[in-house]
Tab-separated table of C-alpha atoms in Angstrom:
chain	number	residue	atom	x	y	z
A	260	MET	CA	-86.752	5.797	-14.985
A	261	THR	CA	-88.096	5.925	-11.414
A	262	GLN	CA	-90.010	9.173	-10.056
A	263	ILE	CA	-87.121	9.828	-7.571
A	264	GLN	CA	-84.320	9.924	-10.672
A	265	LYS	CA	-86.812	12.202	-12.359
A	266	ASP	CA	-87.178	14.244	-9.689
A	267	LYS	CA	-83.609	14.618	-9.325
A	268	GLU	CA	-82.908	15.353	-12.777
A	269	SER	CA	-85.643	18.189	-12.612
A	270	ARG	CA	-83.722	19.769	-9.848
A	271	GLU	CA	-80.522	19.560	-11.713
A	272	ALA	CA	-81.936	21.001	-14.486
A	273	SER	CA	-83.677	23.894	-12.653
A	274	ALA	CA	-80.545	24.532	-10.699
A	275	ASP	CA	-78.288	24.809	-14.084
A	276	LEU	CA	-81.117	27.074	-15.316
A	277	GLU	CA	-81.161	29.274	-12.532
A	278	LEU	CA	-76.934	29.458	-12.459
A	279	ALA	CA	-77.372	30.244	-16.560
A	280	LYS	CA	-79.915	32.711	-15.968
A	281	GLU	CA	-77.920	34.573	-13.479
A	282	LEU	CA	-75.027	34.523	-15.413
A	283	LEU	CA	-76.798	35.938	-18.596
A	284	GLU	CA	-78.269	38.676	-16.220
A	285	ASN	CA	-74.958	39.761	-14.528
A	286	CYS	CA	-73.100	39.575	-18.112
A	287	ASN	CA	-71.311	42.401	-19.581
A	288	GLU	CA	-69.404	41.503	-22.763
A	289	SER	CA	-69.010	37.938	-22.174
A	290	LYS	CA	-67.398	38.699	-18.394
A	291	ILE	CA	-69.213	38.880	-15.373
A	292	GLU	CA	-67.849	40.688	-11.897
A	293	ASN	CA	-66.997	37.561	-9.819
A	294	PRO	CA	-66.893	34.773	-11.740
A	295	GLN	CA	-65.089	32.846	-8.833
A	296	LYS	CA	-68.413	32.313	-7.005
A	297	TYR	CA	-69.644	29.810	-9.796
A	298	ALA	CA	-66.790	27.626	-8.835
A	299	GLU	CA	-67.583	27.284	-5.258
A	300	LYS	CA	-69.326	23.950	-5.492
A	301	TYR	CA	-66.483	22.085	-6.993
A	302	ARG	CA	-62.507	22.039	-6.609
A	303	LEU	CA	-59.739	22.923	-8.886
A	304	TRP	CA	-57.874	19.613	-8.263
A	305	PHE	CA	-60.613	17.554	-9.605
A	306	SER	CA	-61.666	19.949	-12.776
A	307	LYS	CA	-60.886	19.496	-16.271
A	308	ARG	CA	-59.275	22.683	-16.529
A	309	PHE	CA	-56.654	21.252	-13.666
A	310	LEU	CA	-56.327	18.427	-16.488
A	311	VAL	CA	-55.657	20.916	-19.009
A	312	LEU	CA	-53.002	22.665	-16.750
A	313	ILE	CA	-51.327	19.000	-16.293
A	314	LEU	CA	-51.238	18.183	-20.023
A	315	MET	CA	-49.894	21.695	-20.852
A	316	PHE	CA	-47.314	21.348	-18.359
A	317	SER	CA	-46.089	18.130	-19.580
A	318	GLY	CA	-46.368	19.257	-22.920
A	319	TYR	CA	-43.919	22.224	-22.756
A	320	PHE	CA	-41.472	19.563	-20.758
A	321	PHE	CA	-41.674	17.444	-23.744
A	322	ALA	CA	-41.442	20.001	-26.351
A	323	VAL	CA	-38.531	22.051	-24.535
A	324	SER	CA	-36.849	18.732	-23.737
A	325	LEU	CA	-36.808	18.110	-27.379
A	326	LYS	CA	-35.350	21.436	-28.332
A	327	VAL	CA	-32.503	21.836	-25.619
A	328	SER	CA	-31.312	18.189	-26.369
A	329	VAL	CA	-29.487	19.167	-29.172
A	330	ASN	CA	-27.043	21.212	-27.316
A	331	ILE	CA	-25.766	17.955	-25.700
A	332	ILE	CA	-26.029	15.979	-29.289
A	333	ILE	CA	-23.478	18.352	-30.669
A	334	ILE	CA	-21.142	18.213	-27.971
A	335	GLU	CA	-20.963	14.479	-28.205
A	336	MET	CA	-20.848	14.480	-32.096
A	337	THR	CA	-17.997	17.161	-32.390
A	338	THR	CA	-15.947	16.755	-29.050
A	339	ASN	CA	-12.994	14.126	-29.377
A	340	LYS	CA	-12.952	11.490	-26.382
A	341	ASN	CA	-10.364	9.508	-24.297
A	342	ILE	CA	-11.473	5.568	-24.317
A	343	THR	CA	-9.635	2.831	-22.729
A	344	VAL	CA	-8.501	0.234	-25.283
A	345	ASP	CA	-6.802	-2.772	-24.040
A	346	ASN	CA	-5.940	-1.100	-20.745
A	347	GLU	CA	-4.644	1.753	-22.748
A	348	ILE	CA	-5.905	5.204	-23.051
A	349	VAL	CA	-6.745	6.287	-26.759
A	350	GLN	CA	-8.243	9.372	-28.235
A	351	LYS	CA	-11.082	8.832	-30.069
A	352	GLU	CA	-11.864	11.395	-32.769
A	353	ALA	CA	-15.030	13.106	-33.056
A	354	GLU	CA	-17.684	11.620	-35.725
A	355	PHE	CA	-18.107	15.121	-37.261
A	356	ASP	CA	-15.627	17.587	-37.815
A	357	TRP	CA	-17.743	21.092	-37.209
A	358	ASP	CA	-16.465	24.329	-36.533
A	359	SER	CA	-17.851	27.027	-34.121
A	360	LYS	CA	-19.718	28.538	-37.206
A	361	THR	CA	-21.211	25.441	-38.144
A	362	ILE	CA	-22.313	24.945	-34.885
A	363	GLY	CA	-23.830	28.220	-34.256
A	364	LEU	CA	-25.701	27.822	-37.852
A	365	VAL	CA	-27.220	23.999	-36.607
A	366	GLN	CA	-27.998	25.738	-33.229
A	367	GLY	CA	-29.954	28.277	-34.965
A	368	SER	CA	-31.403	26.609	-37.584
A	369	LEU	CA	-34.260	25.392	-35.292
A	370	ASN	CA	-35.740	28.883	-35.045
A	371	TYR	CA	-35.705	29.649	-38.785
A	372	GLY	CA	-39.257	28.000	-39.165
A	373	LEU	CA	-40.554	30.085	-36.274
A	374	PHE	CA	-40.505	33.151	-38.621
A	375	PHE	CA	-43.846	31.847	-39.484
A	376	ALA	CA	-45.189	31.130	-36.069
A	377	ALA	CA	-48.125	33.796	-36.690
A	378	PHE	CA	-49.446	31.694	-39.376
A	379	GLY	CA	-49.872	28.807	-36.257
A	380	GLY	CA	-51.841	31.567	-34.698
A	381	TYR	CA	-54.002	31.999	-37.637
A	382	LEU	CA	-54.564	28.252	-37.792
A	383	ALA	CA	-55.526	27.894	-34.379
A	384	THR	CA	-58.218	30.866	-34.480
A	385	LYS	CA	-59.575	29.068	-37.693
A	386	PHE	CA	-59.413	25.288	-36.459
A	387	GLY	CA	-58.877	25.599	-32.721
A	388	GLY	CA	-56.088	26.010	-30.405
A	389	SER	CA	-56.150	22.571	-28.924
A	390	VAL	CA	-56.300	20.577	-32.516
A	391	THR	CA	-53.611	22.937	-34.002
A	392	TYR	CA	-51.131	22.500	-30.579
A	393	GLY	CA	-51.692	18.772	-30.816
A	394	VAL	CA	-51.049	18.062	-34.488
A	395	ALA	CA	-48.036	20.621	-35.003
A	396	THR	CA	-46.597	18.968	-31.779
A	397	ALA	CA	-47.205	15.445	-33.402
A	398	ILE	CA	-45.339	16.463	-36.522
A	399	GLU	CA	-42.327	18.053	-35.035
A	400	SER	CA	-41.648	14.919	-32.943
A	401	ALA	CA	-41.982	13.029	-35.750
A	402	LEU	CA	-39.468	14.759	-37.719
A	403	THR	CA	-37.286	14.833	-34.512
A	404	ILE	CA	-37.186	10.669	-34.663
A	405	LEU	CA	-35.850	11.240	-38.119
A	406	ASN	CA	-32.918	13.544	-37.107
A	407	PRO	CA	-30.216	10.868	-36.935
A	408	MET	CA	-30.815	10.058	-40.892
A	409	PHE	CA	-30.838	13.782	-42.104
A	410	ILE	CA	-27.524	14.061	-40.350
A	411	GLU	CA	-26.206	11.266	-42.210
A	412	TRP	CA	-27.262	12.892	-45.384
A	413	GLY	CA	-24.889	16.079	-44.264
A	414	VAL	CA	-25.005	19.174	-42.309
A	415	PHE	CA	-27.262	21.096	-44.684
A	416	ALA	CA	-29.966	18.332	-44.337
A	417	PHE	CA	-29.815	18.139	-40.854
A	418	ILE	CA	-30.339	22.515	-40.693
A	419	ALA	CA	-33.444	21.838	-42.973
A	420	CYS	CA	-35.070	19.202	-40.913
A	421	ARG	CA	-34.568	21.334	-37.456
A	422	GLY	CA	-35.939	24.156	-39.649
A	423	LEU	CA	-39.009	22.027	-40.233
A	424	VAL	CA	-39.135	20.994	-36.691
A	425	GLY	CA	-39.010	24.819	-35.727
A	426	LEU	CA	-41.762	25.758	-38.193
A	427	PHE	CA	-44.109	23.265	-36.495
A	428	ASP	CA	-42.712	24.189	-32.915
A	429	GLY	CA	-43.801	27.601	-33.872
A	430	PHE	CA	-47.259	26.660	-35.129
A	431	ALA	CA	-47.625	24.701	-31.442
A	432	TYR	CA	-46.493	27.790	-29.602
A	433	ALA	CA	-48.933	30.219	-31.128
A	434	SER	CA	-51.863	28.038	-30.625
A	435	THR	CA	-51.289	27.730	-26.878
A	436	ALA	CA	-52.728	31.495	-26.551
A	437	GLU	CA	-56.118	30.240	-28.290
A	438	VAL	CA	-56.037	27.218	-25.606
A	439	PHE	CA	-55.538	29.492	-22.637
A	440	SER	CA	-58.138	32.448	-23.947
A	441	ARG	CA	-60.762	29.502	-24.280
A	442	TRP	CA	-60.014	27.407	-21.205
A	443	ILE	CA	-58.403	29.396	-18.478
A	444	PRO	CA	-60.441	32.386	-16.431
A	445	GLU	CA	-58.778	35.476	-16.263
A	446	LYS	CA	-58.243	35.539	-12.761
A	447	GLU	CA	-56.427	32.125	-12.840
A	448	ARG	CA	-53.940	32.884	-15.667
A	449	SER	CA	-50.855	34.337	-13.880
A	450	MET	CA	-50.791	31.085	-11.617
A	451	PHE	CA	-51.564	28.698	-14.162
A	452	MET	CA	-49.214	30.034	-16.600
A	453	ALA	CA	-46.440	29.815	-14.225
A	454	ILE	CA	-46.886	26.389	-13.363
A	455	ILE	CA	-47.488	25.388	-17.003
A	456	PHE	CA	-44.165	27.274	-17.918
A	457	CYS	CA	-42.373	25.492	-15.028
A	458	GLY	CA	-42.316	22.546	-17.544
A	459	VAL	CA	-39.703	24.537	-19.388
A	460	TYR	CA	-37.193	24.733	-16.786
A	461	ILE	CA	-37.715	21.410	-15.337
A	462	ALA	CA	-37.224	20.002	-19.077
A	463	VAL	CA	-33.962	21.899	-19.392
A	464	ALA	CA	-32.541	21.115	-15.823
A	465	VAL	CA	-33.604	17.454	-16.259
A	466	SER	CA	-32.521	16.969	-19.985
A	467	TYR	CA	-29.254	18.055	-19.932
A	468	PRO	CA	-27.650	15.592	-16.718
A	469	VAL	CA	-30.156	12.852	-18.472
A	470	TYR	CA	-29.341	13.338	-21.936
A	471	GLY	CA	-25.681	13.880	-20.759
A	472	TYR	CA	-25.562	10.220	-19.920
A	473	VAL	CA	-27.277	8.564	-22.471
A	474	ALA	CA	-25.133	10.283	-24.968
A	475	TYR	CA	-22.464	8.958	-22.637
A	476	TYR	CA	-23.596	5.164	-22.736
A	477	TRP	CA	-25.909	4.898	-25.607
A	478	GLY	CA	-24.912	7.577	-28.072
A	479	TRP	CA	-26.310	10.644	-29.463
A	480	ARG	CA	-28.614	9.050	-31.626
A	481	MET	CA	-30.797	7.789	-28.583
A	482	ILE	CA	-31.299	11.502	-27.641
A	483	PHE	CA	-33.482	11.892	-30.607
A	484	TYR	CA	-35.492	8.886	-30.603
A	485	ILE	CA	-36.290	9.262	-26.495
A	486	SER	CA	-37.081	12.879	-26.812
A	487	GLY	CA	-39.113	12.514	-30.252
A	488	GLY	CA	-40.801	9.482	-29.109
A	489	SER	CA	-42.088	10.631	-25.731
A	490	THR	CA	-43.337	13.656	-27.211
A	491	LEU	CA	-45.085	12.274	-29.941
A	492	ILE	CA	-47.157	9.857	-27.119
A	493	TRP	CA	-47.944	13.103	-25.510
A	494	SER	CA	-49.282	14.702	-28.507
A	495	ILE	CA	-51.727	11.634	-29.089
A	496	ILE	CA	-53.130	11.804	-25.726
A	497	TRP	CA	-53.560	15.423	-26.029
A	498	LEU	CA	-55.440	15.282	-28.794
A	499	ILE	CA	-57.669	12.526	-27.361
A	500	ILE	CA	-58.539	14.850	-24.043
A	501	VAL	CA	-58.549	18.012	-24.738
A	502	LYS	CA	-61.195	19.762	-26.952
A	503	ASN	CA	-60.717	23.297	-28.511
A	504	GLU	CA	-63.555	24.944	-25.907
A	505	PRO	CA	-65.198	23.732	-22.727
A	506	SER	CA	-68.673	23.701	-24.950
A	507	ALA	CA	-67.330	20.977	-26.915
A	508	ASP	CA	-66.362	18.650	-24.296
A	509	ASN	CA	-68.896	16.160	-22.930
A	510	PHE	CA	-66.737	15.225	-20.055
A	511	ILE	CA	-66.387	18.378	-17.973
A	512	SER	CA	-69.179	19.307	-15.214
A	513	LYS	CA	-71.839	21.792	-16.150
A	514	LYS	CA	-70.858	24.343	-13.228
A	515	GLU	CA	-67.569	24.397	-14.387
A	516	LYS	CA	-68.547	24.698	-18.142
A	517	LEU	CA	-70.419	27.550	-16.982
A	518	TYR	CA	-67.694	28.881	-14.802
A	519	ILE	CA	-65.058	28.737	-17.416
A	520	ILE	CA	-67.444	30.087	-20.146
A	521	SER	CA	-68.247	33.408	-18.117
A	522	ALA	CA	-64.858	34.449	-17.526
A	523	THR	CA	-63.015	33.521	-20.810
A	524	GLU	CA	-63.130	34.444	-24.380
A	525	THR	CA	-66.477	32.819	-26.227
A	526	THR	CA	-66.524	34.751	-29.207
A	527	PRO	CA	-66.742	32.123	-32.124
A	528	ARG	CA	-63.961	31.675	-33.747
A	529	GLU	CA	-65.485	32.151	-37.480
A	530	GLU	CA	-66.505	35.587	-36.314
A	531	VAL	CA	-63.278	37.194	-35.265
A	532	VAL	CA	-61.315	39.056	-37.697
A	533	HIS	CA	-58.055	40.286	-37.211
A	534	PRO	CA	-56.910	44.104	-37.614
A	535	TYR	CA	-53.615	43.116	-39.180
A	536	TRP	CA	-52.437	46.602	-39.953
A	537	LYS	CA	-53.364	48.049	-36.552
A	538	ILE	CA	-51.674	45.138	-34.531
A	539	ILE	CA	-48.436	45.433	-36.584
A	540	THR	CA	-48.402	49.533	-36.294
A	541	SER	CA	-49.368	49.060	-32.506
A	542	PRO	CA	-46.531	50.393	-29.989
A	543	ALA	CA	-47.684	48.184	-27.347
A	544	VAL	CA	-46.898	44.978	-29.689
A	545	TRP	CA	-43.538	46.156	-30.734
A	546	ALA	CA	-42.911	46.955	-27.042
A	547	LEU	CA	-43.994	43.172	-26.540
A	548	GLY	CA	-41.644	42.147	-29.437
A	549	VAL	CA	-38.608	43.860	-28.256
A	550	GLY	CA	-39.116	42.348	-24.884
A	551	LYS	CA	-39.147	38.931	-26.300
A	552	LEU	CA	-35.885	39.749	-28.520
A	553	THR	CA	-34.052	40.839	-25.514
A	554	TYR	CA	-35.124	38.310	-23.128
A	555	SER	CA	-34.337	35.612	-25.500
A	556	PHE	CA	-30.503	36.880	-25.873
A	557	GLY	CA	-30.314	36.246	-22.027
A	558	PHE	CA	-32.195	32.922	-22.299
A	559	PHE	CA	-30.074	31.510	-25.048
A	560	ILE	CA	-26.906	32.582	-23.314
A	561	ILE	CA	-27.759	30.288	-20.034
A	562	VAL	CA	-29.471	27.625	-21.823
A	563	GLY	CA	-27.781	27.279	-25.608
A	564	CYS	CA	-24.268	28.378	-24.327
A	565	LEU	CA	-23.582	27.310	-20.888
A	566	PRO	CA	-22.910	23.750	-21.665
A	567	LEU	CA	-20.222	24.984	-24.223
A	568	TYR	CA	-19.046	27.632	-21.612
A	569	VAL	CA	-18.665	25.097	-18.775
A	570	LYS	CA	-16.816	22.675	-21.308
A	571	ASP	CA	-14.493	25.254	-22.416
A	572	VAL	CA	-13.769	26.269	-18.400
A	573	LEU	CA	-13.563	23.392	-16.899
A	574	HIS	CA	-12.702	21.095	-19.538
A	575	VAL	CA	-15.303	18.260	-18.091
A	576	ASP	CA	-16.973	14.977	-20.138
A	577	VAL	CA	-20.039	15.450	-21.623
A	578	ASN	CA	-21.982	13.964	-18.499
A	579	GLU	CA	-20.576	16.311	-15.925
A	580	VAL	CA	-21.364	19.381	-18.569
A	581	GLY	CA	-25.165	18.201	-18.333
A	582	VAL	CA	-25.136	18.027	-14.415
A	583	ILE	CA	-23.507	21.350	-13.952
A	584	SER	CA	-25.622	23.196	-16.650
A	585	SER	CA	-28.609	22.169	-15.393
A	586	ILE	CA	-28.347	24.020	-12.077
A	587	PRO	CA	-29.443	27.292	-12.946
A	588	ASN	CA	-33.019	25.920	-14.415
A	589	PHE	CA	-33.744	24.161	-10.740
A	590	ALA	CA	-33.599	27.446	-8.691
A	591	CYS	CA	-36.544	28.625	-11.687
A	592	ILE	CA	-38.549	25.480	-10.947
A	593	PHE	CA	-39.541	27.026	-7.423
A	594	MET	CA	-39.193	30.844	-8.602
A	595	THR	CA	-41.780	30.682	-11.784
A	596	PRO	CA	-44.918	29.203	-9.453
A	597	LEU	CA	-44.013	31.831	-7.056
A	598	ALA	CA	-43.742	34.790	-9.416
A	599	GLY	CA	-47.404	33.645	-10.618
A	600	ALA	CA	-48.949	33.508	-7.336
A	601	ILE	CA	-47.348	36.995	-6.410
A	602	MET	CA	-48.778	38.704	-9.403
A	603	ASP	CA	-52.014	36.921	-8.753
A	604	TYR	CA	-52.215	38.067	-5.266
A	605	LEU	CA	-51.024	41.958	-6.503
A	606	GLN	CA	-53.906	42.074	-9.119
A	607	ASN	CA	-56.521	40.518	-6.944
A	608	ASN	CA	-55.749	41.986	-3.527
A	609	THR	CA	-54.159	45.504	-4.249
A	610	LYS	CA	-55.219	48.559	-6.476
A	611	LEU	CA	-52.160	48.269	-8.551
A	612	LYS	CA	-53.134	47.334	-12.280
A	613	PRO	CA	-51.850	44.449	-14.607
A	614	ASN	CA	-49.976	47.102	-16.422
A	615	GLN	CA	-48.561	48.452	-13.590
A	616	ILE	CA	-47.453	45.015	-12.108
A	617	HIS	CA	-45.969	44.326	-15.289
A	618	LYS	CA	-43.671	47.201	-15.789
A	619	ILE	CA	-42.446	47.146	-12.613
A	620	MET	CA	-41.491	43.282	-12.658
A	621	MET	CA	-39.981	43.569	-16.176
A	622	THR	CA	-37.702	46.560	-15.523
A	623	PHE	CA	-36.548	45.119	-12.316
A	624	GLY	CA	-35.691	41.891	-14.333
A	625	TYR	CA	-33.993	43.160	-17.003
A	626	THR	CA	-32.109	45.765	-15.153
A	627	THR	CA	-30.560	43.376	-12.311
A	628	SER	CA	-30.064	40.586	-14.867
A	629	SER	CA	-27.645	43.054	-17.204
A	630	ILE	CA	-25.793	44.138	-14.026
A	631	LEU	CA	-25.134	40.176	-13.052
A	632	PHE	CA	-24.159	39.693	-16.544
A	633	VAL	CA	-21.715	42.625	-16.475
A	634	ILE	CA	-20.156	40.959	-12.857
A	635	VAL	CA	-19.641	37.671	-14.670
A	636	ALA	CA	-17.799	39.250	-17.429
A	637	PHE	CA	-15.382	41.178	-15.093
A	638	CYS	CA	-15.064	38.269	-12.095
A	639	ASN	CA	-13.289	35.738	-13.922
A	640	SER	CA	-14.355	33.206	-11.198
A	641	PHE	CA	-16.394	30.191	-12.134
A	642	THR	CA	-18.168	29.770	-9.084
A	643	VAL	CA	-19.252	33.224	-8.891
A	644	SER	CA	-20.143	33.104	-12.742
A	645	MET	CA	-22.452	30.280	-11.459
A	646	ALA	CA	-24.227	31.809	-8.795
A	647	CYS	CA	-25.059	35.154	-10.956
A	648	PHE	CA	-26.410	32.648	-13.730
A	649	ILE	CA	-28.749	31.365	-11.123
A	650	MET	CA	-29.730	34.591	-10.064
A	651	ILE	CA	-30.306	35.816	-13.791
A	652	LYS	CA	-32.585	32.700	-14.547
A	653	LEU	CA	-34.581	33.665	-11.324
A	654	PHE	CA	-34.975	37.323	-12.311
A	655	LEU	CA	-35.526	36.422	-16.090
A	656	SER	CA	-38.640	34.162	-14.862
A	657	PHE	CA	-40.655	37.016	-14.005
A	658	ASN	CA	-40.014	38.561	-17.336
A	659	PHE	CA	-40.720	35.304	-19.170
A	660	LEU	CA	-43.918	35.003	-17.354
A	661	ILE	CA	-45.283	38.450	-18.091
A	662	LEU	CA	-44.171	38.275	-22.200
A	663	GLN	CA	-46.775	35.384	-22.292
A	664	LEU	CA	-49.561	37.018	-20.339
A	665	VAL	CA	-48.730	40.236	-22.077
A	666	CYS	CA	-50.836	38.877	-25.275
A	667	LEU	CA	-53.874	37.821	-23.363
A	668	TYR	CA	-54.198	41.182	-21.786
A	669	LEU	CA	-53.604	43.602	-24.834
A	670	ALA	CA	-55.991	41.485	-27.216
A	671	PRO	CA	-57.963	38.333	-26.046
A	672	LYS	CA	-59.317	37.425	-29.430
A	673	HIS	CA	-56.527	37.854	-31.288
A	674	SER	CA	-53.932	36.666	-28.362
A	675	SER	CA	-52.445	33.675	-30.465
A	676	ILE	CA	-51.460	36.082	-33.244
A	677	LEU	CA	-49.699	38.341	-31.047
A	678	LEU	CA	-48.114	35.257	-29.523
A	679	GLY	CA	-46.838	34.309	-33.151
A	680	ILE	CA	-45.687	37.562	-33.556
A	681	SER	CA	-43.701	37.695	-30.509
A	682	ALA	CA	-41.974	34.421	-32.033
A	683	PHE	CA	-40.886	36.225	-34.709
A	684	TRP	CA	-38.739	38.881	-32.844
A	685	TYR	CA	-37.573	35.316	-30.644
A	686	VAL	CA	-36.472	34.098	-34.108
A	687	ILE	CA	-34.768	37.005	-34.655
A	688	SER	CA	-32.424	36.848	-31.429
A	689	GLN	CA	-31.979	33.017	-31.818
A	690	ILE	CA	-30.420	33.278	-35.158
A	691	ILE	CA	-28.105	36.162	-34.376
A	692	MET	CA	-27.088	34.695	-30.917
A	693	PRO	CA	-25.685	31.423	-32.104
A	694	THR	CA	-24.101	33.247	-35.242
A	695	ALA	CA	-22.760	35.954	-32.991
A	696	VAL	CA	-21.511	33.486	-30.430
A	697	GLY	CA	-20.006	31.253	-33.454
A	698	PHE	CA	-18.111	34.184	-34.529
A	699	ILE	CA	-17.038	35.528	-31.210
A	700	VAL	CA	-16.179	32.690	-29.445
A	701	VAL	CA	-13.737	31.078	-31.703
A	702	ASP	CA	-10.718	29.892	-29.643
A	703	ARG	CA	-12.966	29.384	-26.773
A	704	THR	CA	-11.096	31.323	-24.454
A	705	LEU	CA	-12.575	33.129	-20.969
A	706	GLN	CA	-12.294	36.405	-22.568
A	707	GLU	CA	-14.104	35.647	-25.503
A	708	TRP	CA	-17.067	34.435	-23.516
A	709	ASN	CA	-16.775	37.374	-21.089
A	710	LEU	CA	-17.277	39.646	-24.518
A	711	CYS	CA	-20.640	37.641	-24.938
A	712	PHE	CA	-21.552	38.582	-21.693
A	713	LEU	CA	-21.294	41.993	-21.922
A	714	LEU	CA	-22.847	42.083	-25.071
A	715	THR	CA	-25.956	40.562	-23.588
A	716	ALA	CA	-25.846	42.832	-20.677
A	717	GLY	CA	-26.217	45.769	-23.182
A	718	VAL	CA	-29.266	44.155	-24.967
A	719	LEU	CA	-30.872	43.328	-21.438
A	720	MET	CA	-30.731	46.968	-20.507
A	721	LEU	CA	-32.076	48.283	-23.916
A	722	GLY	CA	-35.195	45.983	-23.202
A	723	ALA	CA	-35.468	47.508	-19.909
A	724	ILE	CA	-35.998	50.952	-21.075
A	725	VAL	CA	-38.155	50.213	-24.257
A	726	TYR	CA	-40.641	48.128	-22.240
A	727	LEU	CA	-40.663	50.711	-19.604
A	728	ILE	CA	-41.350	53.496	-22.018
A	729	TYR	CA	-43.823	51.698	-24.911
A	730	GLY	CA	-44.913	48.511	-23.021
A	731	SER	CA	-48.553	48.118	-21.848
A	732	SER	CA	-50.959	45.313	-20.482
A	733	GLU	CA	-54.169	47.281	-21.308
A	734	LEU	CA	-56.820	46.065	-23.672
A	735	GLN	CA	-55.877	48.114	-26.967
A	736	PRO	CA	-58.523	49.979	-28.660
A	737	TRP	CA	-58.174	47.969	-31.912
A	738	ALA	CA	-58.819	44.827	-29.925
A	739	VAL	CA	-62.057	46.008	-28.678
A	740	SER	CA	-64.628	43.925	-31.274
A	741	ASP	CA	-67.929	45.399	-32.701
A	742	ILE	CA	-69.088	41.858	-32.178
A	743	HIS	CA	-71.184	41.607	-28.656
A	744	ASP	CA	-70.906	38.118	-27.745
A	745	LYS	CA	-74.005	37.362	-24.997
A	746	ASN	CA	-72.662	34.081	-24.084
A	747	THR	CA	-74.252	31.878	-27.016
A	748	HIS	CA	-73.328	28.662	-25.312
A	749	LEU	CA	-74.871	29.670	-22.312
A	750	THR	CA	-78.346	30.738	-24.166
A	751	GLU	CA	-77.971	27.331	-26.214
A	752	HIS	CA	-77.855	25.503	-22.521
A	753	ASN	CA	-80.372	27.903	-21.249
A	754	ASP	CA	-82.820	26.452	-23.975
A	755	HIS	CA	-81.681	22.879	-23.394
A	756	CYS	CA	-82.654	23.216	-19.577
A	757	SER	CA	-86.000	24.949	-20.404
A	758	LYS	CA	-87.172	22.258	-22.656
A	759	LYS	CA	-86.458	19.598	-19.885
């Protein structure tokens, strides 16, 4: 090594040492007042956390695409089709003669396994969010590829397989909170999460028309192979690239590593003790659960039932059903990042606290969506209904984003457990709603659908009231740990630099 190289390495080590010392001197329970200044010398676009952002965005895209595709598959499997044979149009009977109640059970089966999502949060705190997320996603994608085989065995075998898919999907979902708490600084979380969850809306918007055409030309089995195979490939890439925390990553710049550690959760996972009794008896946690429950009612009607509603009202082919059903989701692709940007701006540039911002937006989203569902029920116009569905998706996008962020505000160290608990409430709605719709929409008439919309309006209004009274985005007393983490990783880095 030349003298010039030695001098350069010495200067870099000295600069890192000074930066580490400054972080430690200004540290208050692992946080500093202005962590942004440590990120000035590198751009977000070329950072490792930006790569994490892109991968999580695509991960949500593939996972949601994998789940919602079954709504198109069911239509193709259970609908009679007109085909041309020898220049004559004949009707081809559906492969499976499932009634509305059976379809409701199949649609709800994916959510049975989500009852255990909180256990996925526990696994994430023990083995790391990245590992849990990647492995769980790989397993659910492999099971999805096997779905056609289970369908041939019978409807109950299919329901059992979808339940297993939901189990590992719940593990993956809960573990993302642990990834966020370790990788994304607090002041960037609203915008990051908004971009990531755009993957949900893009997945729904793209999946319906794409898989509609896939079903039309290649059959419903190909949908399982495409959605499961693409998600499996993604999970392998994720496990290779993303580590459990920045300190374990050898391909991240030292300055970015220091910046992330200074502004995120750094308590060693083995030292985190979850106060389960205090968590499950906390009014704020219950309000979070009710918020997830009521939001999911509105979400399911738009995402899960819209294809059937379009089919019943317009009587069009499955490929056209997919295109029409995707329209409300395209609006959210642009609205969700805007919602995140608005929340970050209000939090960083006004005197409003996150708790106040979240309550205002949650109440507005629920109340407005409830009114729009009532309009849909009484207007009896498909054009007006679609316009209302688009606006409902826009307003609920605020609620969706906030419900993911609240876990990180209430208890950063226990966020994966809280996200798993909130998934439990999501499951309740996703079991109740498909079953209720199956029993209400028996003859698939417009009047039956309107009754479903009125029911959803009432549930959303209940969510607005409960969250306004009991909801919170403030750090809970039971979430304040006795462990005073003084940036263990920074101390090790300091010692390393001193030896140099």
